[in-house]
Short mmCIF file of C-alpha atoms and ligand atoms in Angstrom, two decimals:
data_model
loop_
_atom_site.label_atom_id
_atom_site.label_comp_id
_atom_site.label_asym_id
_atom_site.label_seq_id
_atom_site.Cartn_x
_atom_site.Cartn_y
_atom_site.Cartn_z
CA MET A 987 -18.77 155.55 18.86
CA PHE A 988 -21.20 153.82 16.59
CA CYS A 989 -21.04 153.83 12.80
CA PHE A 990 -22.49 151.33 10.33
CA GLN A 991 -22.71 153.49 7.26
CA CYS A 992 -20.40 151.66 4.88
CA GLU A 993 -19.91 148.21 3.48
CA GLN A 994 -16.73 147.45 5.42
CA THR A 995 -18.28 148.13 8.83
CA ALA A 996 -16.86 145.95 11.62
CA GLY A 997 -18.28 142.43 11.67
CA GLY A 998 -20.93 143.48 9.17
CA LYS A 999 -22.75 145.17 12.08
CA GLY A 1000 -21.11 148.41 13.16
CA CYS A 1001 -17.82 150.02 14.14
CA THR A 1002 -17.81 150.64 17.89
CA LYS A 1003 -14.15 150.83 18.92
CA ALA A 1004 -12.60 152.50 15.87
CA GLY A 1005 -13.56 152.62 12.23
CA VAL A 1006 -12.31 149.90 9.90
CA CYS A 1007 -11.77 152.91 7.63
CA GLY A 1008 -9.41 154.45 10.19
CA LYS A 1009 -11.91 156.90 11.64
CA GLN A 1010 -11.07 157.44 15.31
CA PRO A 1011 -13.80 157.28 17.98
CA ASP A 1012 -13.47 160.96 18.92
CA VAL A 1013 -13.95 161.94 15.27
CA ALA A 1014 -16.95 159.62 14.90
CA ILE A 1015 -18.53 161.28 17.96
CA LYS A 1016 -17.81 164.76 16.56
CA GLN A 1017 -19.39 163.72 13.24
CA ASP A 1018 -22.52 162.63 15.11
CA GLU A 1019 -22.59 165.98 16.90
CA LEU A 1020 -22.17 167.78 13.59
CA THR A 1021 -25.04 165.76 12.12
CA CYS A 1022 -27.25 166.66 15.08
CA ALA A 1023 -26.28 170.34 14.75
CA LEU A 1024 -27.26 170.16 11.07
CA VAL A 1025 -30.66 168.83 12.14
CA GLY A 1026 -30.87 171.91 14.39
CA LEU A 1027 -30.00 174.15 11.46
CA ALA A 1028 -32.67 172.47 9.33
CA ARG A 1029 -35.22 172.99 12.12
CA ALA A 1030 -34.31 176.65 12.41
CA ALA A 1031 -34.64 177.02 8.64
CA GLN A 1032 -38.19 175.68 8.47
CA GLY A 1033 -40.51 178.18 6.82
CA LYS A 1034 -37.71 180.70 6.28
CA SER A 1035 -35.68 181.57 3.27
CA THR A 1036 -32.14 180.44 3.89
CA GLY A 1037 -29.13 182.12 2.35
CA LYS A 1038 -26.18 180.85 0.35
CA ALA A 1039 -24.01 180.56 3.47
CA ALA A 1040 -26.41 178.24 5.30
CA ASP A 1041 -27.16 176.17 2.21
CA GLU A 1042 -23.50 175.63 1.39
CA LEU A 1043 -22.66 174.83 4.97
CA LEU A 1044 -25.41 172.24 5.01
CA MET A 1045 -23.92 170.50 1.97
CA GLN A 1046 -20.35 170.70 3.23
CA GLY A 1047 -21.28 169.57 6.73
CA LEU A 1048 -23.04 166.49 5.38
CA PHE A 1049 -20.25 165.81 2.89
CA ALA A 1050 -17.65 165.83 5.68
CA THR A 1051 -19.41 162.88 7.37
CA LEU A 1052 -19.25 160.55 4.37
CA THR A 1053 -16.98 157.52 4.55
CA ASN A 1054 -13.32 158.24 3.77
CA VAL A 1055 -13.75 162.01 3.59
CA ASN A 1056 -12.79 163.82 6.78
CA PHE A 1057 -10.76 162.27 9.58
CA ASP A 1058 -9.77 165.60 11.12
CA GLY A 1059 -11.63 166.30 14.37
CA SER A 1060 -10.65 169.98 14.45
CA ARG A 1061 -12.19 170.55 11.01
CA ILE A 1062 -15.40 168.81 12.12
CA ASP A 1063 -15.51 171.05 15.22
CA GLU A 1064 -15.00 174.12 13.04
CA LEU A 1065 -17.90 173.09 10.79
CA LYS A 1066 -20.11 172.53 13.82
CA LYS A 1067 -19.37 176.03 15.11
CA LEU A 1068 -20.23 177.55 11.73
CA VAL A 1069 -23.45 175.52 11.62
CA GLN A 1070 -24.43 176.77 15.06
CA ALA A 1071 -23.73 180.37 14.09
CA GLU A 1072 -25.93 180.03 10.97
CA LYS A 1073 -28.63 178.42 13.07
CA GLU A 1074 -28.65 181.39 15.44
CA LYS A 1075 -28.94 183.78 12.49
CA LEU A 1076 -32.10 181.90 11.52
CA GLY A 1077 -33.56 182.35 15.00
CA GLY A 1078 -32.17 179.20 16.61
CA ALA A 1079 -33.63 175.75 17.31
CA ALA A 1080 -32.72 172.71 19.39
CA ASP A 1081 -30.14 170.32 17.96
CA LEU A 1082 -30.98 166.65 17.81
CA ASP A 1083 -29.69 164.75 20.86
CA PRO A 1084 -26.69 162.70 19.60
CA ALA A 1085 -27.61 159.94 22.08
CA THR A 1086 -30.73 159.25 20.01
CA LEU A 1087 -29.16 159.23 16.54
CA TRP A 1088 -28.66 155.47 16.18
CA LYS A 1089 -31.01 154.25 18.92
CA GLY A 1090 -34.65 153.20 19.21
CA ASP A 1091 -37.01 150.66 17.70
CA PRO A 1092 -34.86 148.60 15.30
CA ASP A 1093 -37.11 149.07 12.27
CA ILE A 1094 -37.21 152.81 12.81
CA VAL A 1095 -33.44 152.99 13.37
CA SER A 1096 -32.95 151.13 10.09
CA LEU A 1097 -35.30 153.38 8.12
CA ARG A 1098 -34.08 156.60 9.72
CA SER A 1099 -30.43 155.68 9.18
CA THR A 1100 -31.08 154.83 5.54
CA LEU A 1101 -32.65 158.25 5.09
CA LEU A 1102 -29.74 160.03 6.78
CA LEU A 1103 -27.14 158.14 4.73
CA GLY A 1104 -29.06 158.86 1.53
CA VAL A 1105 -29.19 162.56 2.47
CA ARG A 1106 -25.42 162.50 3.02
CA GLY A 1107 -24.83 160.98 -0.41
CA MET A 1108 -27.15 163.44 -2.12
CA ALA A 1109 -25.47 166.38 -0.37
CA ALA A 1110 -22.15 165.39 -1.93
CA TYR A 1111 -23.65 165.56 -5.43
CA ALA A 1112 -25.43 168.82 -4.63
CA TRP A 1113 -22.10 170.28 -3.51
CA HIS A 1114 -20.35 169.29 -6.77
CA ALA A 1115 -23.09 171.05 -8.73
CA CYS A 1116 -22.93 174.03 -6.38
CA VAL A 1117 -19.20 174.65 -6.93
CA LEU A 1118 -20.02 174.91 -10.64
CA GLY A 1119 -22.67 177.52 -9.87
CA LYS A 1120 -25.72 175.25 -10.18
CA THR A 1121 -28.17 175.00 -7.33
CA SER A 1122 -31.82 174.07 -7.21
CA ASP A 1123 -34.26 175.19 -4.52
CA GLU A 1124 -36.01 171.85 -4.81
CA VAL A 1125 -32.81 169.89 -4.18
CA THR A 1126 -31.53 172.14 -1.39
CA SER A 1127 -34.86 172.27 0.39
CA TRP A 1128 -35.02 168.48 0.29
CA LEU A 1129 -31.72 168.31 2.15
CA TYR A 1130 -33.26 170.47 4.91
CA LYS A 1131 -36.45 168.44 4.84
CA GLY A 1132 -34.57 165.14 5.04
CA LEU A 1133 -32.55 166.34 8.01
CA ARG A 1134 -35.66 167.56 9.81
CA ALA A 1135 -37.33 164.20 9.19
CA ILE A 1136 -34.44 162.49 10.98
CA GLY A 1137 -35.45 164.29 14.16
CA GLU A 1138 -39.15 163.48 13.81
CA GLU A 1139 -41.38 160.50 14.58
CA HIS A 1140 -42.82 158.70 11.56
CA THR A 1141 -44.70 155.50 10.89
CA VAL A 1142 -42.98 152.78 8.86
CA GLU A 1143 -45.11 153.73 5.86
CA GLU A 1144 -44.11 157.37 6.20
CA TRP A 1145 -40.42 156.47 6.44
CA LEU A 1146 -40.70 154.36 3.30
CA GLY A 1147 -42.41 157.26 1.56
CA LEU A 1148 -39.61 159.59 2.65
CA LEU A 1149 -36.98 157.20 1.28
CA LEU A 1150 -38.62 157.11 -2.13
CA ASP A 1151 -39.08 160.89 -2.08
CA LEU A 1152 -35.39 161.21 -1.37
CA GLY A 1153 -34.71 158.94 -4.35
CA GLN A 1154 -36.68 161.31 -6.58
CA ALA A 1155 -34.95 164.36 -5.12
CA ASN A 1156 -31.58 162.70 -5.71
CA LEU A 1157 -32.52 162.05 -9.35
CA LYS A 1158 -33.06 165.80 -9.71
CA CYS A 1159 -29.79 166.40 -7.92
CA MET A 1160 -27.87 164.10 -10.28
CA ALA A 1161 -29.60 165.80 -13.24
CA LEU A 1162 -28.43 169.14 -11.85
CA LEU A 1163 -24.87 167.87 -11.57
CA ASP A 1164 -25.01 166.41 -15.08
CA GLU A 1165 -26.14 169.83 -16.31
CA ALA A 1166 -23.39 171.54 -14.31
CA ASN A 1167 -20.64 169.23 -15.60
CA THR A 1168 -21.72 169.26 -19.24
CA ALA A 1169 -22.36 173.02 -19.28
CA ALA A 1170 -18.88 173.66 -17.87
CA TYR A 1171 -16.87 170.99 -19.69
CA GLY A 1172 -18.99 169.76 -22.61
CA HIS A 1173 -20.44 166.32 -23.24
CA PRO A 1174 -17.93 163.51 -22.66
CA VAL A 1175 -16.60 161.73 -25.73
CA PRO A 1176 -15.07 158.23 -25.84
CA VAL A 1177 -11.37 158.30 -25.10
CA LYS A 1178 -8.61 155.78 -24.45
CA VAL A 1179 -6.61 156.59 -21.34
CA THR A 1180 -3.09 155.31 -20.83
CA THR A 1181 -1.81 153.85 -17.57
CA THR A 1182 1.81 154.76 -18.35
CA VAL A 1183 3.30 157.66 -16.41
CA GLU A 1184 5.74 159.78 -18.42
CA LYS A 1185 9.06 160.80 -16.96
CA GLY A 1186 9.32 164.11 -15.16
CA PRO A 1187 7.26 165.96 -12.56
CA PHE A 1188 3.64 164.95 -12.19
CA ILE A 1189 0.61 165.32 -9.95
CA VAL A 1190 -2.03 162.69 -9.21
CA ILE A 1191 -5.56 163.96 -8.58
CA SER A 1192 -8.25 161.76 -7.05
CA GLY A 1193 -11.92 162.07 -6.17
CA HIS A 1194 -14.94 163.37 -8.05
CA ASP A 1195 -14.49 167.15 -8.21
CA LEU A 1196 -13.99 168.19 -11.86
CA HIS A 1197 -13.82 171.86 -10.84
CA ASP A 1198 -10.71 171.15 -8.77
CA LEU A 1199 -9.14 169.30 -11.69
CA LYS A 1200 -9.88 172.21 -14.02
CA GLN A 1201 -8.21 174.68 -11.65
CA LEU A 1202 -5.21 172.40 -11.27
CA LEU A 1203 -4.89 172.03 -15.06
CA GLU A 1204 -4.99 175.80 -15.49
CA GLN A 1205 -2.42 176.42 -12.78
CA THR A 1206 0.02 173.79 -14.10
CA GLU A 1207 -0.17 174.85 -17.74
CA GLY A 1208 3.28 175.39 -19.26
CA LYS A 1209 5.08 174.36 -16.07
CA GLY A 1210 6.37 171.00 -17.31
CA ILE A 1211 4.14 169.10 -14.89
CA ASN A 1212 1.89 166.28 -16.09
CA ILE A 1213 -1.45 165.48 -14.50
CA TYR A 1214 -2.77 161.97 -13.90
CA THR A 1215 -6.24 161.10 -12.72
CA HIS A 1216 -6.84 158.53 -10.00
CA GLY A 1217 -9.95 156.62 -8.90
CA GLU A 1218 -13.22 158.37 -9.73
CA MET A 1219 -11.41 161.17 -11.59
CA LEU A 1220 -10.77 158.86 -14.59
CA PRO A 1221 -13.92 159.88 -16.52
CA ALA A 1222 -12.65 163.48 -16.56
CA HIS A 1223 -10.57 162.50 -19.62
CA GLY A 1224 -13.75 162.38 -21.70
CA TYR A 1225 -14.80 166.02 -21.15
CA PRO A 1226 -13.72 168.25 -24.07
CA GLU A 1227 -12.91 171.23 -21.84
CA LEU A 1228 -10.63 169.08 -19.68
CA LYS A 1229 -9.12 166.77 -22.30
CA LYS A 1230 -7.97 169.78 -24.31
CA TYR A 1231 -5.09 170.23 -21.86
CA PRO A 1232 -2.16 168.28 -23.32
CA HIS A 1233 -0.63 167.79 -19.89
CA LEU A 1234 -3.67 165.78 -18.72
CA LYS A 1235 -1.81 162.61 -19.63
CA GLY A 1236 -3.37 159.49 -18.22
CA ASN A 1237 -4.56 157.60 -15.18
CA PHE A 1238 -2.50 156.38 -12.26
CA GLY A 1239 -3.53 153.53 -9.98
CA THR A 1240 -6.74 151.61 -9.60
CA ALA A 1241 -9.61 151.88 -7.14
CA TRP A 1242 -9.41 153.58 -3.74
CA GLN A 1243 -8.72 150.54 -1.58
CA ASN A 1244 -5.36 149.99 -3.31
CA GLN A 1245 -4.04 153.50 -2.63
CA GLN A 1246 -1.85 152.76 0.37
CA LYS A 1247 0.13 150.31 -1.76
CA GLU A 1248 0.05 152.34 -4.98
CA LEU A 1249 0.95 155.72 -3.49
CA ASP A 1250 3.76 154.38 -1.35
CA GLY A 1251 6.97 155.85 -2.69
CA ILE A 1252 5.68 157.65 -5.78
CA PRO A 1253 7.79 160.73 -6.61
CA ALA A 1254 4.75 162.99 -6.87
CA PRO A 1255 2.07 164.71 -4.80
CA VAL A 1256 -1.51 163.43 -4.68
CA VAL A 1257 -4.58 165.65 -4.30
CA PHE A 1258 -7.74 164.20 -2.77
CA THR A 1259 -10.74 166.28 -3.79
CA THR A 1260 -13.38 163.98 -2.25
CA ASN A 1261 -13.70 160.44 -1.01
CA CYS A 1262 -12.09 157.99 -0.96
CA LEU A 1263 -9.10 158.92 1.20
CA MET A 1264 -7.48 156.21 3.29
CA PRO A 1265 -5.23 157.11 6.22
CA PRO A 1266 -1.95 157.99 4.46
CA ARG A 1267 1.10 155.96 5.46
CA PRO A 1268 4.04 157.85 7.01
CA SER A 1269 6.04 157.02 3.87
CA TYR A 1270 3.94 159.32 1.70
CA ILE A 1271 1.83 161.51 4.02
CA ASP A 1272 4.02 164.53 3.20
CA ARG A 1273 2.92 164.27 -0.47
CA VAL A 1274 -0.79 164.13 0.21
CA PHE A 1275 -2.99 167.23 -0.12
CA THR A 1276 -6.69 167.56 0.57
CA THR A 1277 -9.25 170.10 -0.63
CA ASP A 1278 -12.92 170.76 -0.01
CA ALA A 1279 -14.64 168.56 2.56
CA VAL A 1280 -11.67 166.18 2.75
CA GLY A 1281 -9.33 166.27 5.70
CA PHE A 1282 -6.79 164.24 7.63
CA PRO A 1283 -4.72 165.35 10.63
CA GLY A 1284 -1.23 166.36 9.54
CA VAL A 1285 -2.12 166.54 5.84
CA GLN A 1286 -1.83 169.87 4.08
CA HIS A 1287 -5.22 171.32 3.10
CA ILE A 1288 -5.82 173.57 0.09
CA PRO A 1289 -8.69 175.86 1.09
CA ALA A 1290 -11.11 177.56 -1.27
CA VAL A 1291 -10.99 181.35 -1.16
CA ASN A 1292 -14.09 182.71 -2.87
CA GLY A 1293 -14.33 179.42 -4.75
CA LYS A 1294 -10.72 179.64 -5.99
CA LYS A 1295 -8.01 177.26 -4.90
CA ASP A 1296 -4.33 177.98 -4.98
CA PHE A 1297 -2.50 174.75 -5.79
CA THR A 1298 0.97 176.34 -5.49
CA PRO A 1299 2.04 174.05 -2.61
CA VAL A 1300 1.11 171.00 -4.74
CA ILE A 1301 2.94 172.40 -7.77
CA ASN A 1302 6.06 173.11 -5.71
CA LYS A 1303 5.95 169.60 -4.30
CA ALA A 1304 5.70 168.11 -7.81
CA LEU A 1305 8.72 170.12 -8.96
CA GLU A 1306 10.67 169.23 -5.83
CA LEU A 1307 9.96 165.47 -6.16
CA GLY A 1308 10.58 165.56 -9.90
CA GLY A 1309 8.77 162.38 -10.93
CA TRP A 1310 10.48 159.31 -12.41
CA PRO A 1311 13.62 159.62 -14.58
CA GLU A 1312 12.09 157.32 -17.24
CA ASP A 1313 8.56 156.61 -18.46
CA LYS A 1314 7.00 154.08 -16.12
CA LYS A 1315 4.56 151.48 -17.34
CA PHE A 1316 1.69 150.42 -15.11
CA THR A 1317 -1.28 148.21 -15.83
CA GLY A 1318 -4.81 147.77 -14.56
CA VAL A 1319 -5.65 144.86 -12.27
CA ASN A 1320 -5.92 142.41 -15.19
CA GLY A 1321 -2.72 143.53 -16.91
CA GLY A 1322 -4.29 145.91 -19.47
CA SER A 1323 -2.55 149.21 -20.17
CA GLU A 1324 -5.43 151.22 -21.60
CA LEU A 1325 -8.72 152.27 -20.03
CA MET A 1326 -11.62 153.45 -22.13
CA THR A 1327 -14.09 155.99 -20.77
CA GLY A 1328 -16.35 158.84 -21.91
CA PHE A 1329 -19.52 156.98 -22.87
CA ALA A 1330 -21.95 159.29 -21.13
CA ARG A 1331 -25.57 159.65 -22.26
CA ASN A 1332 -24.89 161.98 -25.18
CA THR A 1333 -22.49 159.55 -26.85
CA VAL A 1334 -24.56 156.45 -26.16
CA LEU A 1335 -27.82 158.08 -27.26
CA GLY A 1336 -25.97 159.33 -30.34
CA VAL A 1337 -25.59 155.70 -31.45
CA ALA A 1338 -28.99 154.59 -30.13
CA ASP A 1339 -30.08 153.58 -33.65
CA LYS A 1340 -27.16 151.20 -33.93
CA ILE A 1341 -27.86 149.75 -30.49
CA ILE A 1342 -31.57 149.26 -31.19
CA GLU A 1343 -30.74 147.62 -34.51
CA ALA A 1344 -28.23 145.29 -32.83
CA VAL A 1345 -30.84 144.28 -30.26
CA LYS A 1346 -33.50 143.69 -32.92
CA ALA A 1347 -31.07 141.65 -35.04
CA GLY A 1348 -30.14 139.56 -31.99
CA ALA A 1349 -26.49 140.71 -31.98
CA ILE A 1350 -27.03 142.11 -28.48
CA LYS A 1351 -29.04 139.77 -26.27
CA HIS A 1352 -28.71 141.50 -22.93
CA PHE A 1353 -27.32 144.58 -21.19
CA PHE A 1354 -25.81 144.48 -17.74
CA LEU A 1355 -25.13 147.54 -15.69
CA VAL A 1356 -22.24 146.32 -13.56
CA GLY A 1357 -21.64 149.43 -11.56
CA GLY A 1358 -20.94 150.97 -8.21
CA CYS A 1359 -18.18 151.18 -5.69
CA ASP A 1360 -15.08 149.11 -5.22
CA GLY A 1361 -13.78 148.00 -1.85
CA ALA A 1362 -11.40 145.67 -0.11
CA ARG A 1363 -13.65 142.64 0.44
CA ALA A 1364 -12.38 139.46 -1.23
CA GLY A 1365 -15.86 138.63 -2.60
CA ARG A 1366 -15.65 141.63 -4.91
CA ASN A 1367 -13.88 139.59 -7.57
CA TYR A 1368 -17.46 138.45 -8.28
CA TYR A 1369 -17.74 141.53 -10.49
CA THR A 1370 -14.58 140.72 -12.47
CA GLU A 1371 -15.73 137.16 -12.97
CA PHE A 1372 -19.24 138.27 -13.89
CA VAL A 1373 -17.90 140.49 -16.68
CA LYS A 1374 -15.47 137.84 -17.89
CA LYS A 1375 -18.20 135.18 -17.95
CA ALA A 1376 -20.95 137.30 -19.50
CA PRO A 1377 -21.68 135.82 -22.96
CA PRO A 1378 -20.17 137.59 -26.01
CA ASP A 1379 -23.59 138.83 -27.16
CA THR A 1380 -24.01 140.92 -24.01
CA VAL A 1381 -22.93 144.49 -23.28
CA ILE A 1382 -21.58 145.71 -19.94
CA LEU A 1383 -22.45 149.26 -18.99
CA THR A 1384 -20.45 150.47 -16.03
CA LEU A 1385 -19.83 153.48 -13.79
CA ALA A 1386 -18.07 154.48 -10.55
CA CYS A 1387 -14.89 153.00 -9.12
CA GLY A 1388 -16.02 149.36 -9.08
CA LYS A 1389 -15.13 149.24 -12.78
CA TYR A 1390 -11.40 149.07 -11.98
CA ARG A 1391 -12.02 145.39 -11.40
CA PHE A 1392 -12.47 144.93 -15.17
CA ASN A 1393 -11.98 148.16 -17.11
CA ASP A 1394 -8.59 147.11 -18.47
CA LEU A 1395 -10.03 143.93 -19.98
CA ASN A 1396 -10.49 143.70 -23.70
CA ILE A 1397 -13.62 141.60 -24.14
CA GLY A 1398 -14.29 142.66 -27.70
CA GLU A 1399 -16.84 144.78 -29.53
CA ILE A 1400 -20.35 144.46 -30.89
CA GLY A 1401 -21.14 146.45 -34.02
CA GLY A 1402 -18.18 148.77 -33.50
CA LEU A 1403 -19.06 149.46 -29.85
CA PRO A 1404 -16.84 148.11 -27.08
CA ARG A 1405 -18.56 145.54 -24.91
CA ILE A 1406 -17.49 147.45 -21.80
CA ILE A 1407 -19.05 150.89 -21.86
CA ASP A 1408 -17.78 153.21 -19.12
CA MET A 1409 -20.42 155.87 -18.50
CA GLY A 1410 -18.44 157.76 -15.86
CA GLN A 1411 -18.48 158.41 -12.13
CA CYS A 1412 -21.09 157.19 -9.65
CA ASN A 1413 -23.20 160.33 -10.20
CA ASP A 1414 -23.29 159.48 -13.92
CA ALA A 1415 -25.83 156.86 -12.92
CA TYR A 1416 -28.00 159.68 -14.22
CA SER A 1417 -26.61 159.03 -17.71
CA ALA A 1418 -27.36 155.33 -17.40
CA ILE A 1419 -30.91 156.06 -16.27
CA GLN A 1420 -31.44 158.37 -19.26
CA VAL A 1421 -30.17 155.67 -21.63
CA ALA A 1422 -32.42 153.03 -20.05
CA VAL A 1423 -35.46 155.31 -20.32
CA ALA A 1424 -34.65 156.10 -23.97
CA LEU A 1425 -34.28 152.40 -24.79
CA ALA A 1426 -37.56 151.61 -23.04
CA ASN A 1427 -39.26 154.31 -25.12
CA ALA A 1428 -37.71 152.99 -28.32
CA PHE A 1429 -38.90 149.47 -27.58
CA ASN A 1430 -42.21 150.75 -26.31
CA CYS A 1431 -41.91 148.98 -22.98
CA GLY A 1432 -41.15 149.71 -19.35
CA VAL A 1433 -37.56 149.85 -18.07
CA ASN A 1434 -38.18 146.60 -16.14
CA ASP A 1435 -39.12 144.90 -19.43
CA LEU A 1436 -35.84 145.76 -21.15
CA PRO A 1437 -33.18 143.08 -21.59
CA LEU A 1438 -31.24 144.92 -18.88
CA THR A 1439 -30.12 143.79 -15.42
CA LEU A 1440 -28.46 145.94 -12.79
CA VAL A 1441 -25.68 144.21 -10.90
CA LEU A 1442 -24.61 146.72 -8.30
CA SER A 1443 -21.75 146.98 -5.86
CA TRP A 1444 -22.00 149.38 -2.99
CA TYR A 1445 -19.57 150.79 -0.47
CA GLU A 1446 -20.52 154.23 0.75
CA GLN A 1447 -23.41 156.67 1.09
CA LYS A 1448 -23.61 158.00 -2.48
CA ALA A 1449 -24.46 154.45 -3.49
CA VAL A 1450 -27.29 154.59 -0.94
CA SER A 1451 -28.76 157.71 -2.52
CA ILE A 1452 -28.48 156.17 -6.00
CA LEU A 1453 -30.09 152.94 -4.87
CA LEU A 1454 -33.02 154.94 -3.48
CA THR A 1455 -33.29 156.75 -6.83
CA LEU A 1456 -33.44 153.44 -8.69
CA LEU A 1457 -36.13 152.17 -6.30
CA SER A 1458 -38.10 155.40 -6.65
CA LEU A 1459 -38.12 154.81 -10.41
CA GLY A 1460 -39.67 151.41 -9.78
CA LEU A 1461 -36.63 149.41 -10.92
CA LYS A 1462 -36.93 145.78 -9.96
CA ASN A 1463 -34.81 142.63 -9.87
CA MET A 1464 -31.53 144.37 -9.05
CA TYR A 1465 -28.62 142.35 -7.73
CA LEU A 1466 -26.77 143.94 -4.83
CA GLY A 1467 -23.42 143.08 -3.30
CA PRO A 1468 -20.88 142.29 -2.13
CA THR A 1469 -22.95 142.17 1.08
CA LEU A 1470 -26.19 143.84 2.05
CA PRO A 1471 -25.97 147.07 4.09
CA ALA A 1472 -25.72 146.59 7.86
CA PHE A 1473 -28.31 149.36 8.36
CA ILE A 1474 -30.95 147.48 6.35
CA TYR A 1475 -32.40 145.36 9.14
CA PRO A 1476 -34.39 142.16 8.32
CA ASN A 1477 -37.88 143.69 8.31
CA VAL A 1478 -36.82 146.52 6.03
CA LEU A 1479 -35.03 144.06 3.78
CA ASN A 1480 -38.23 142.02 3.54
CA VAL A 1481 -40.06 145.08 2.28
CA LEU A 1482 -37.37 145.71 -0.35
CA VAL A 1483 -37.47 142.09 -1.44
CA GLU A 1484 -41.27 142.03 -1.60
CA LYS A 1485 -41.69 145.35 -3.37
CA PHE A 1486 -38.62 145.42 -5.58
CA ASN A 1487 -37.31 141.86 -5.69
CA ILE A 1488 -33.82 143.02 -4.68
CA LYS A 1489 -31.43 140.06 -4.61
CA PRO A 1490 -28.07 139.61 -2.96
CA ILE A 1491 -25.42 138.47 -5.45
CA SER A 1492 -24.54 134.76 -5.34
CA THR A 1493 -21.98 133.45 -7.83
CA PRO A 1494 -21.44 134.86 -11.32
CA GLU A 1495 -22.41 131.53 -12.88
CA GLU A 1496 -25.63 131.18 -10.92
CA ASP A 1497 -26.67 134.79 -11.35
CA LEU A 1498 -25.93 134.78 -15.09
CA LYS A 1499 -27.94 131.59 -15.45
CA ALA A 1500 -30.86 133.04 -13.50
CA ILE A 1501 -30.82 136.25 -15.54
CA LEU A 1502 -30.28 134.81 -19.01
CA GLY A 1503 -32.30 131.67 -18.44
FE1 FS2 B 3058 -15.76 154.89 -5.24
FE2 FS2 B 3058 -15.30 156.08 -3.19
FE3 FS2 B 3058 -17.93 157.27 -6.40
FE4 FS2 B 3058 -17.72 156.11 -3.91
S1 FS2 B 3058 -14.09 156.38 -5.02
S2 FS2 B 3058 -16.46 154.20 -3.30
O1 FS2 B 3058 -16.72 157.41 -2.82
O2 FS2 B 3058 -18.41 157.75 -4.78
O3 FS2 B 3058 -17.66 155.35 -5.96
FE1 SF4 B 3059 -16.91 151.84 10.15
FE2 SF4 B 3059 -17.52 152.48 7.61
FE3 SF4 B 3059 -18.26 154.04 9.62
FE4 SF4 B 3059 -15.68 153.87 8.88
S1 SF4 B 3059 -17.41 154.73 7.69
S2 SF4 B 3059 -16.47 153.90 10.98
S3 SF4 B 3059 -15.56 151.68 8.36
S4 SF4 B 3059 -18.97 151.96 9.22
#
């Protein structure tokens, strides 16, 4: 096997014996075969109009290969068979040879891999929009185009062009998902979320899929079961059409890498709707359920039948386990017991006047977007320290699961706005981009001229697609950590440094000094 797609890859180079994530070599090889079959499907689709079945399979097949999504070899095989059947319907084409997927001239391998990983990330977002009935020909056809490109020869310049094109396509994809989420559930509003779990039966739901949460809320209504979000599901509390359910009570746990400790022994089932699933320990594997692209051998899967999911097995498990006999208090990683979320673009732009005024009056000197993924690496406390050490006249915008490092901190307010502004999940980077563009317009400058610095943390492939979007928008001077991606080889990194002045994070003190002068 060979896999170097995530931040925790072995030795910072690549997993070759087994995944640090727990992915077994046979599954890694099957995922490569699935990827190559998807390239075949994309080839067969060239110049033809594809149907819903092929398009959805393309998204699901790519989604299943993301880090911490599907560890179940039989499900990967099943997907591959379906892909091959769709390919034949389109007249057939040769698959890519799996032996060539990660091999060749190092610069080309680096560029091609970055494109593939970006396509994987974008497919996940496209799928979330798709389950809410929103698709875009432009977005879907870019997924086919990206996959075809992986099986073609290109010059370095052409690869770089493809990466930036993907960034633009992913911006459209995130816009589509934003439209899907807000059309279905309304615009998020600021909300305080408790970390206390009330006594009695409950269900924990993790991942990014709001549609799954909605179905679970409907099916548990009036059954005496409370629902708690976990990980990237936290921002769901801000959506009016989800928060209206009184049994959506709070948030349990912190970011994904802590799940094996946090889920051990809880008297409740846990549903994983997307990444990030870690191999469940024997002590709680019988309480874990997966849906959608997620899978793990021996874990019960809730399938979608015509888009509908029947969560009865999860509900029965919650009733059987019964929850805790008393309310149970938990805290975030810094000891706080309340998490604030719901500051998506509509809310922030709604107070844009106030923000602009505060900047003009000097009350806000600088904005930081401290966002991205969390992970297990010790160096990730950089982000906690960065937020703690940021001067009181600065505002921290945040999104994705990396925020669990600091989202329970109370670092005060400026002009009635909290200094930590949680804009949502990783895909809500779209919201942050909209806010940055609006601020740039208000100040009559470019986004790079704003008093705004992006301090990003990455872990998996959705972060890759977002990074490409930010580059395609011409954003410069971003800080990236905790380490640079293994698939960005030195020559490619040089290009990114030259063109975009991307910097690896150093220490919070040094970086703050360099940014604020
Ligand atoms: Fe976090 Fe994991 Fe959001 Fe990533 S929960 S690292 O998949 O997509 O962020
Ligand atoms: Fe290794 Fe990450 Fe790939 Fe898992 S997803 S096999 S940890 S590089």
